Short mmCIF file of C-alpha atoms in Angstrom, two decimals:
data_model
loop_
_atom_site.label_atom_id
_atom_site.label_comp_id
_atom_site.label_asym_id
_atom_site.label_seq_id
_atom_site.Cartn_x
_atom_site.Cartn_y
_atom_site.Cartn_z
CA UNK A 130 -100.94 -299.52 -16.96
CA UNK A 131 -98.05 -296.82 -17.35
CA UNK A 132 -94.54 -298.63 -17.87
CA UNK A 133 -92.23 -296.76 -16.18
CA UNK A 134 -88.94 -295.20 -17.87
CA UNK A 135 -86.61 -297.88 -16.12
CA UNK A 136 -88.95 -300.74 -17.85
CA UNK A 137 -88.99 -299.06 -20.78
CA UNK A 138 -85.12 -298.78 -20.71
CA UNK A 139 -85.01 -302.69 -20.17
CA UNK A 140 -86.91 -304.13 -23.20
CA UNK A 141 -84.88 -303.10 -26.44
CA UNK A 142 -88.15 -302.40 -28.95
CA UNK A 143 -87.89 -300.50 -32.36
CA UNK A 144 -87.74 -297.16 -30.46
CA UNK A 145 -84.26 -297.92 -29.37
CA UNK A 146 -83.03 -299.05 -32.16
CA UNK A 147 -84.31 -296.07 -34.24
CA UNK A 148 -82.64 -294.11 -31.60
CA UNK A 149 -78.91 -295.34 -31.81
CA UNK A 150 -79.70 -294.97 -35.94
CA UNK A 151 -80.77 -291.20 -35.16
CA UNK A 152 -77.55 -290.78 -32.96
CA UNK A 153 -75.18 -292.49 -35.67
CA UNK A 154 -76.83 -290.37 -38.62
CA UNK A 155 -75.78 -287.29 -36.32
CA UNK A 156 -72.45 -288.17 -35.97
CA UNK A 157 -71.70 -289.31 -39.58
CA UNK A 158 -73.34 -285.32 -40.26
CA UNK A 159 -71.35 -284.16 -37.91
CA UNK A 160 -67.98 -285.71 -39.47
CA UNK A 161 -69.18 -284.79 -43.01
CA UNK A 162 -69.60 -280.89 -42.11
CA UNK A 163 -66.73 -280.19 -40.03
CA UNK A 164 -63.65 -282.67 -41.63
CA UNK A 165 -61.28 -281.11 -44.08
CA UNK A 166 -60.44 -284.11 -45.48
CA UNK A 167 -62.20 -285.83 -48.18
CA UNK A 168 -61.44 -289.18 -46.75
CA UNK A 169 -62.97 -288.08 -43.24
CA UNK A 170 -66.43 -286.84 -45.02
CA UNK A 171 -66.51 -290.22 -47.01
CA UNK A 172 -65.84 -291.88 -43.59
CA UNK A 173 -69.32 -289.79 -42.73
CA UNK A 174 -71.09 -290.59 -45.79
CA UNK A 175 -70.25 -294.36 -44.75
CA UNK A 176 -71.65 -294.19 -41.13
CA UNK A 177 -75.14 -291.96 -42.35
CA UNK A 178 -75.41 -295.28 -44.58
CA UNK A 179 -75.44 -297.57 -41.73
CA UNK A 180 -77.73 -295.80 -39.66
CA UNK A 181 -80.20 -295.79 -42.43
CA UNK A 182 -79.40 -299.65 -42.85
CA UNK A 183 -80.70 -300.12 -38.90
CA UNK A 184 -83.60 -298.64 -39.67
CA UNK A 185 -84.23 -300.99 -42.24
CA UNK A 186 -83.85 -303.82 -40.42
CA UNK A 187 -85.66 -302.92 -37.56
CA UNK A 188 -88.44 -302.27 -38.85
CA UNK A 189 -88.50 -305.69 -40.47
CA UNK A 190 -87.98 -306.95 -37.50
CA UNK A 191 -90.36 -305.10 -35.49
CA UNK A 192 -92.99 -304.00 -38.02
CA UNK A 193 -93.17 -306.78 -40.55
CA UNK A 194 -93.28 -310.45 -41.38
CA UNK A 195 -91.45 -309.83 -44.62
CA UNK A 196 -87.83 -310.24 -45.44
CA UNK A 197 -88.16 -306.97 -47.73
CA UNK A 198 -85.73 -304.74 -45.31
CA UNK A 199 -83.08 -307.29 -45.56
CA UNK A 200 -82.96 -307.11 -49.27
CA UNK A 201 -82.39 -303.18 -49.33
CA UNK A 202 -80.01 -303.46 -46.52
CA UNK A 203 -78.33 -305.99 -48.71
CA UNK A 204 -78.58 -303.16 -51.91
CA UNK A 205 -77.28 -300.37 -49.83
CA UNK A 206 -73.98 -302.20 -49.15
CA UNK A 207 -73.05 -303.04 -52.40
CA UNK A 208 -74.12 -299.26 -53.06
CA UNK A 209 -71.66 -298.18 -50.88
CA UNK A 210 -68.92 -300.74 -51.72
CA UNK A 211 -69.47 -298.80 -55.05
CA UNK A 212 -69.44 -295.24 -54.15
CA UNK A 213 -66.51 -295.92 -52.06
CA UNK A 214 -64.08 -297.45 -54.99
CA UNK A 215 -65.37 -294.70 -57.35
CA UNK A 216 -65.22 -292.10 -54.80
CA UNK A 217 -61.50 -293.14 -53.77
CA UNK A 218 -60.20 -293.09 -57.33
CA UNK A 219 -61.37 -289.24 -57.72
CA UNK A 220 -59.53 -288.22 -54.50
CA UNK A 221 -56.38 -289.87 -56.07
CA UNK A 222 -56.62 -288.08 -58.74
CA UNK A 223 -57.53 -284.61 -57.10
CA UNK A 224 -54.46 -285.34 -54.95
CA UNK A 225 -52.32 -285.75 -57.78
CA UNK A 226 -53.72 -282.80 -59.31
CA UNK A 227 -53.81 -280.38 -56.97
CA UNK A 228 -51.27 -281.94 -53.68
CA UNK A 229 -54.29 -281.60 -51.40
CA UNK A 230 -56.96 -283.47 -50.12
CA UNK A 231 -58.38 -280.86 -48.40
CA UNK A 232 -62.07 -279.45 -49.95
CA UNK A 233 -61.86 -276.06 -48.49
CA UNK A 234 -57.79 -275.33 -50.41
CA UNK A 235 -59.90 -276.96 -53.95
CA UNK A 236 -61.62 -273.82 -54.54
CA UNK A 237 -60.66 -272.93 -58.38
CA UNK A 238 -63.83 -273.41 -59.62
CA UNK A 239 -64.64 -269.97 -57.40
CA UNK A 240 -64.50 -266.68 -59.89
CA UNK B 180 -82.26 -307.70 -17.87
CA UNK B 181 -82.05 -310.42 -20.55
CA UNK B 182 -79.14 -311.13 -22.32
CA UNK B 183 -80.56 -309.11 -25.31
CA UNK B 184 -81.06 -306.59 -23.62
CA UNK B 185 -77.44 -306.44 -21.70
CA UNK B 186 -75.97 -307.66 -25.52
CA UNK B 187 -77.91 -304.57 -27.16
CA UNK B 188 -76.54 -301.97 -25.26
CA UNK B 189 -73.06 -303.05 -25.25
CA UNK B 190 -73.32 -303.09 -28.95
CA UNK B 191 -75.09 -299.23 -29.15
CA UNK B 192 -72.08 -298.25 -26.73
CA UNK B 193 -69.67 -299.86 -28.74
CA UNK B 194 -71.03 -298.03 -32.20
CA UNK B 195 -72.12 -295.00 -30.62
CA UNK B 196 -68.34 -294.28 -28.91
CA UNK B 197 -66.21 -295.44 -31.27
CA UNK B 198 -67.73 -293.34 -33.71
CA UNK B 199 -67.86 -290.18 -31.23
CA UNK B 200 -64.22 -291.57 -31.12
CA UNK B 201 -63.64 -291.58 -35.12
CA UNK B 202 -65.50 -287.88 -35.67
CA UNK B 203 -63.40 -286.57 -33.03
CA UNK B 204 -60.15 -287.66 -33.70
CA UNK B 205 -57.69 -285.78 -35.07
CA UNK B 206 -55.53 -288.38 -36.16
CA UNK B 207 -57.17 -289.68 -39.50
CA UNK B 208 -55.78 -293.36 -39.16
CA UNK B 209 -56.96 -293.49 -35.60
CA UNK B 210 -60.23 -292.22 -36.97
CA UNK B 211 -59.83 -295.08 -39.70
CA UNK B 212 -59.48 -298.18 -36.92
CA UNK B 213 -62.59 -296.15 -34.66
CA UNK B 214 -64.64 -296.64 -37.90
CA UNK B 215 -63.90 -300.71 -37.73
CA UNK B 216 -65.42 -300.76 -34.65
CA UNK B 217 -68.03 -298.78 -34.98
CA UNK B 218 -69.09 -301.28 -37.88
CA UNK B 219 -67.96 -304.27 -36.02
CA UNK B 220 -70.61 -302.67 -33.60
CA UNK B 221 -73.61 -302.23 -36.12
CA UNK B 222 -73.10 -305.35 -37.90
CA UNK B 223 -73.46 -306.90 -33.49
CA UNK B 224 -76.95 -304.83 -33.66
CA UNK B 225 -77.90 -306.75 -36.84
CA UNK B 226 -77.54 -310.14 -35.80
CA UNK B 227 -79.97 -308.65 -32.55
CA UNK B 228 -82.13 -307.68 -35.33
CA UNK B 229 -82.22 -311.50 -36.56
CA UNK B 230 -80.44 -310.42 -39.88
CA UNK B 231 -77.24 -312.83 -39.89
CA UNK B 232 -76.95 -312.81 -43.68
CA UNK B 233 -76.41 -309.21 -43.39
CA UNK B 234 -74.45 -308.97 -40.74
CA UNK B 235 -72.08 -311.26 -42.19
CA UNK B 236 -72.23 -309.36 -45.43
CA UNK B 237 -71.26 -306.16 -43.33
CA UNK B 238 -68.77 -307.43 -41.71
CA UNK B 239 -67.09 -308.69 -44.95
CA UNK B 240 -67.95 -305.82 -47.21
CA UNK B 241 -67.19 -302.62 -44.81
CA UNK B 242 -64.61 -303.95 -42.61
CA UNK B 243 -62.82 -306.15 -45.14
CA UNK B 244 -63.21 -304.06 -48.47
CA UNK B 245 -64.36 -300.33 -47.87
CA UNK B 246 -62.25 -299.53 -44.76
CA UNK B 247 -59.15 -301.18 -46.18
CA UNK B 248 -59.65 -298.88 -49.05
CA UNK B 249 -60.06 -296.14 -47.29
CA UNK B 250 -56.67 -296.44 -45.22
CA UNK B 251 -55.18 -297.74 -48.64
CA UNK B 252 -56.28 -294.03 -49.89
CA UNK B 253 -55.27 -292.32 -46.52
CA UNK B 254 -51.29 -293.77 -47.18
CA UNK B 255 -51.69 -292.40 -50.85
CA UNK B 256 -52.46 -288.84 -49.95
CA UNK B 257 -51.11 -287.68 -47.09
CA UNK B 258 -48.41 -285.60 -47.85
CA UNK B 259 -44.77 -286.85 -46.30
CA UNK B 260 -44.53 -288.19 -43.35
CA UNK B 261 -43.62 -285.02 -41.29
CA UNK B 262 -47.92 -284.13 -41.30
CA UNK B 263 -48.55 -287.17 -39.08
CA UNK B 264 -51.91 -287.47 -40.38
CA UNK B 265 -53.17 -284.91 -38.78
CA UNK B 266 -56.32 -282.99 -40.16
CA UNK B 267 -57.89 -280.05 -39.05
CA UNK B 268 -61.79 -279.79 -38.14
CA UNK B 269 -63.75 -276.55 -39.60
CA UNK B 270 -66.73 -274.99 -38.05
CA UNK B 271 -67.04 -276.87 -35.04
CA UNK B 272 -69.71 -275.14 -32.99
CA UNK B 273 -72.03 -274.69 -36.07
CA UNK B 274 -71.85 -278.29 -36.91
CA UNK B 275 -72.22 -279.60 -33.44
CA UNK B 276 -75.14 -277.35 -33.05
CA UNK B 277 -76.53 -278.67 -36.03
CA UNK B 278 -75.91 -282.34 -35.75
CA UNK B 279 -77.60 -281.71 -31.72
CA UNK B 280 -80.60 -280.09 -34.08
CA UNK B 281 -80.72 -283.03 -36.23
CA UNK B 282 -80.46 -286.00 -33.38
CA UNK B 283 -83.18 -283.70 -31.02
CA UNK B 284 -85.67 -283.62 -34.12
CA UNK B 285 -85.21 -287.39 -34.99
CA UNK B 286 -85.14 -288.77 -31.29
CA UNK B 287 -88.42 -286.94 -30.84
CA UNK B 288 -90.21 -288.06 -34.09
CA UNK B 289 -89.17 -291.79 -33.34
CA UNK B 290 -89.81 -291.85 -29.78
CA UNK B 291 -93.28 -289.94 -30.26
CA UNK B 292 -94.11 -291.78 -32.82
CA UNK B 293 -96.58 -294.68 -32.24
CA UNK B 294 -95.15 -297.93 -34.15
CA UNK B 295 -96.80 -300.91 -34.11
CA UNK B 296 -94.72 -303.71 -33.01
CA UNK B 297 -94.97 -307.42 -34.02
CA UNK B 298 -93.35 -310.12 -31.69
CA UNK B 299 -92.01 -312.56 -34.34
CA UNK B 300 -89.89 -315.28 -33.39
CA UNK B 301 -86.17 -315.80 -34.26
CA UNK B 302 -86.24 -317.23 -37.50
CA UNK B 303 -84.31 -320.89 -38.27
CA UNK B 304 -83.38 -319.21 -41.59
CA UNK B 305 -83.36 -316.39 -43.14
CA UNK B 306 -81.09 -317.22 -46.74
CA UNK B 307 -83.54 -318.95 -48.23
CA UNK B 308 -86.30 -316.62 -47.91
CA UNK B 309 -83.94 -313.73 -49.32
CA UNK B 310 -82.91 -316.11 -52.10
CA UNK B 311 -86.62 -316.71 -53.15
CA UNK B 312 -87.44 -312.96 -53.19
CA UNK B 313 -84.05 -312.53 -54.80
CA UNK B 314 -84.52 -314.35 -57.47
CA UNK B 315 -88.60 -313.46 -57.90
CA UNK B 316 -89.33 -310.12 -56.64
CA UNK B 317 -85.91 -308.24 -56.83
CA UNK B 318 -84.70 -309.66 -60.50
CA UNK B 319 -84.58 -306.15 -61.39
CA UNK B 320 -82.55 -304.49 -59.15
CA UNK B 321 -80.66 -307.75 -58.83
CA UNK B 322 -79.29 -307.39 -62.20
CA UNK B 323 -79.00 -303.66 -62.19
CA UNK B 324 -76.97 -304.03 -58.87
CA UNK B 325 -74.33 -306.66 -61.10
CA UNK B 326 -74.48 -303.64 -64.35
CA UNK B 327 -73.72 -301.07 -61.33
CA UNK B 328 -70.78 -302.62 -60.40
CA UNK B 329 -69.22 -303.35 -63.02
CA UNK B 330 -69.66 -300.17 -64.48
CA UNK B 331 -68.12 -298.71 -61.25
CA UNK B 332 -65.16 -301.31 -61.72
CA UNK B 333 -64.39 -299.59 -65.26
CA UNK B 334 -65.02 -296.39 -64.28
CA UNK B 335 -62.86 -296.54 -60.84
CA UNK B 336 -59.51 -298.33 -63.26
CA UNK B 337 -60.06 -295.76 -65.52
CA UNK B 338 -59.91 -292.80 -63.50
CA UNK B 339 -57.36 -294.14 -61.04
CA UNK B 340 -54.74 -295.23 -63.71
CA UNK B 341 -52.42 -292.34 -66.09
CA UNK B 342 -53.66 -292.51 -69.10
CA UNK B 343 -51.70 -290.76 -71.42
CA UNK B 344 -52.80 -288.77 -74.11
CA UNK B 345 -50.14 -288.83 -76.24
CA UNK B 346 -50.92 -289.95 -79.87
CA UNK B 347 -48.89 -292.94 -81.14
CA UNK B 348 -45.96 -292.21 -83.24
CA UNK B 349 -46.79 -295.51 -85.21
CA UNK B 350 -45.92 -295.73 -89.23
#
């Protein structure tokens, strides 16, 4: 029996889920390659993270019995919490060497 | 329409536009308070996904410690207040294009994919499960994760704070 696409809009299954990750990942790419700003492509780098984190957890939810997807989720944050505190304290000091935050004026390493 | 379902998509709308919002934006605080909802909105999709723990943990890790850090280092380097916090956005129709290109080939993988689903029930809790495989299972990346941040602690003082380099004109 073929659902139609109406049902299949009304029951929320992994499929949906993986779809609003797929959508967030593009956005979070799409801030990380067109921003200037450092703080705008770490704001990126934070949103990729979370899509990947849905993922995770749908598929425990959906896929397995296990609590396995919770427990990376779980790692991933306190990955990011990390990256973001180390990250912020280089932009500090790139801003107080060089008066810009902007990656595209930080070119000195160019020849 | 069940209430999940009605409560789902108000949380992928809420994520999904308030981070079209926050990419778009060319104010960068703006862009800043978008991103809080866009994780008030994931962390909404995690408690659909029966993972309270984590959503809880989102909600006090992102929106209470990364974002505030982030607008803490968007008021230490913008320069004067005459910019407004304006930034500019680089290659717009390349990175749309690509982004589309990216979204088109993972929609279609996912959605032609066929995943096996399991009904499971809601679970009464789900803290002491994580505990158990916490403390069993994941000892090893449990205590790595502790080493990690603390190293990122150090590391994050040291490079944020002067320094000087001066030797000491002692004796």
């Amino acid at each position: 029996m073929e659902t139609t696409f109406w049902e299949w809009l009304a029951n929320p299954e992994v499929t949906h889920y993986l779809i609003v990750s797929a959508l967030l990942f593009s956005l979070g790419l799409l801030a990380v390659i067109t921003r200037r700003n450092v703080i705008m492509i770490l704001m990126g780098i934070e949103l990729m993270l979370n899509a990947a984190n849905i993922n995770f957890l749908a598929f425990t939810r959906f896929a397995t019995h296990s609590m396995d997807g919770n427990l990376v989720t779980l790692f991933i944050i306190i990955l990011a919490a990390a990256e973001a505190a180390v990250a912020l304290a280089i932009v500090l000091n790139l801003y107080n060497r060089y008066k810009t935050v902007n990656v595209d004026e930080i070119n000195f390493l160019k020849g | 329409m069940s209430l999940t379902t009605i409560l789902f998509y108000l949380f992928a709308l809420l994520t999904l536009g308030s981070a079209t919002f926050m990419v778009f934006s060319r104010n960068i605080v703006h862009a800043a308070f978008a991103m809080m909802f866009t994780l008030l909105g994931v962390a909404g999709l995690y408690v659909l996904l029966y993972a309270d723990f984590i959503a809880a943990t989102q909600i006090l890790v992102y929106v209470g410690g990364i974002l505030i850090l982030i607008l803490f280092g968007i008021m230490l380097t913008t320069q004067g207040f005459t910019s407004g916090f304006k930034t500019l956005t680089v290659n717009l129709v390349p990175g749309i294009g690509l982004a589309l290109l990216a979204s088109a080939g993972l929609i279609y993988v996912f959605v032609s994919s066929p995943w096996t689903s399991v009904s499971m029930e809601a679970p009464k809790t789900t803290i002491t499960e994580m505990g158990m495989l916490l403390m069993h299972e994941y000892m090893l990346p449990f205590q790595v994760t502790g080493l990690l941040l603390l190293v990122a602690i150090i590391g994050a003082l040291l490079m944020a704070t002067k320094i000087s380099h001066k030797p000491k004109k002692d004796s």
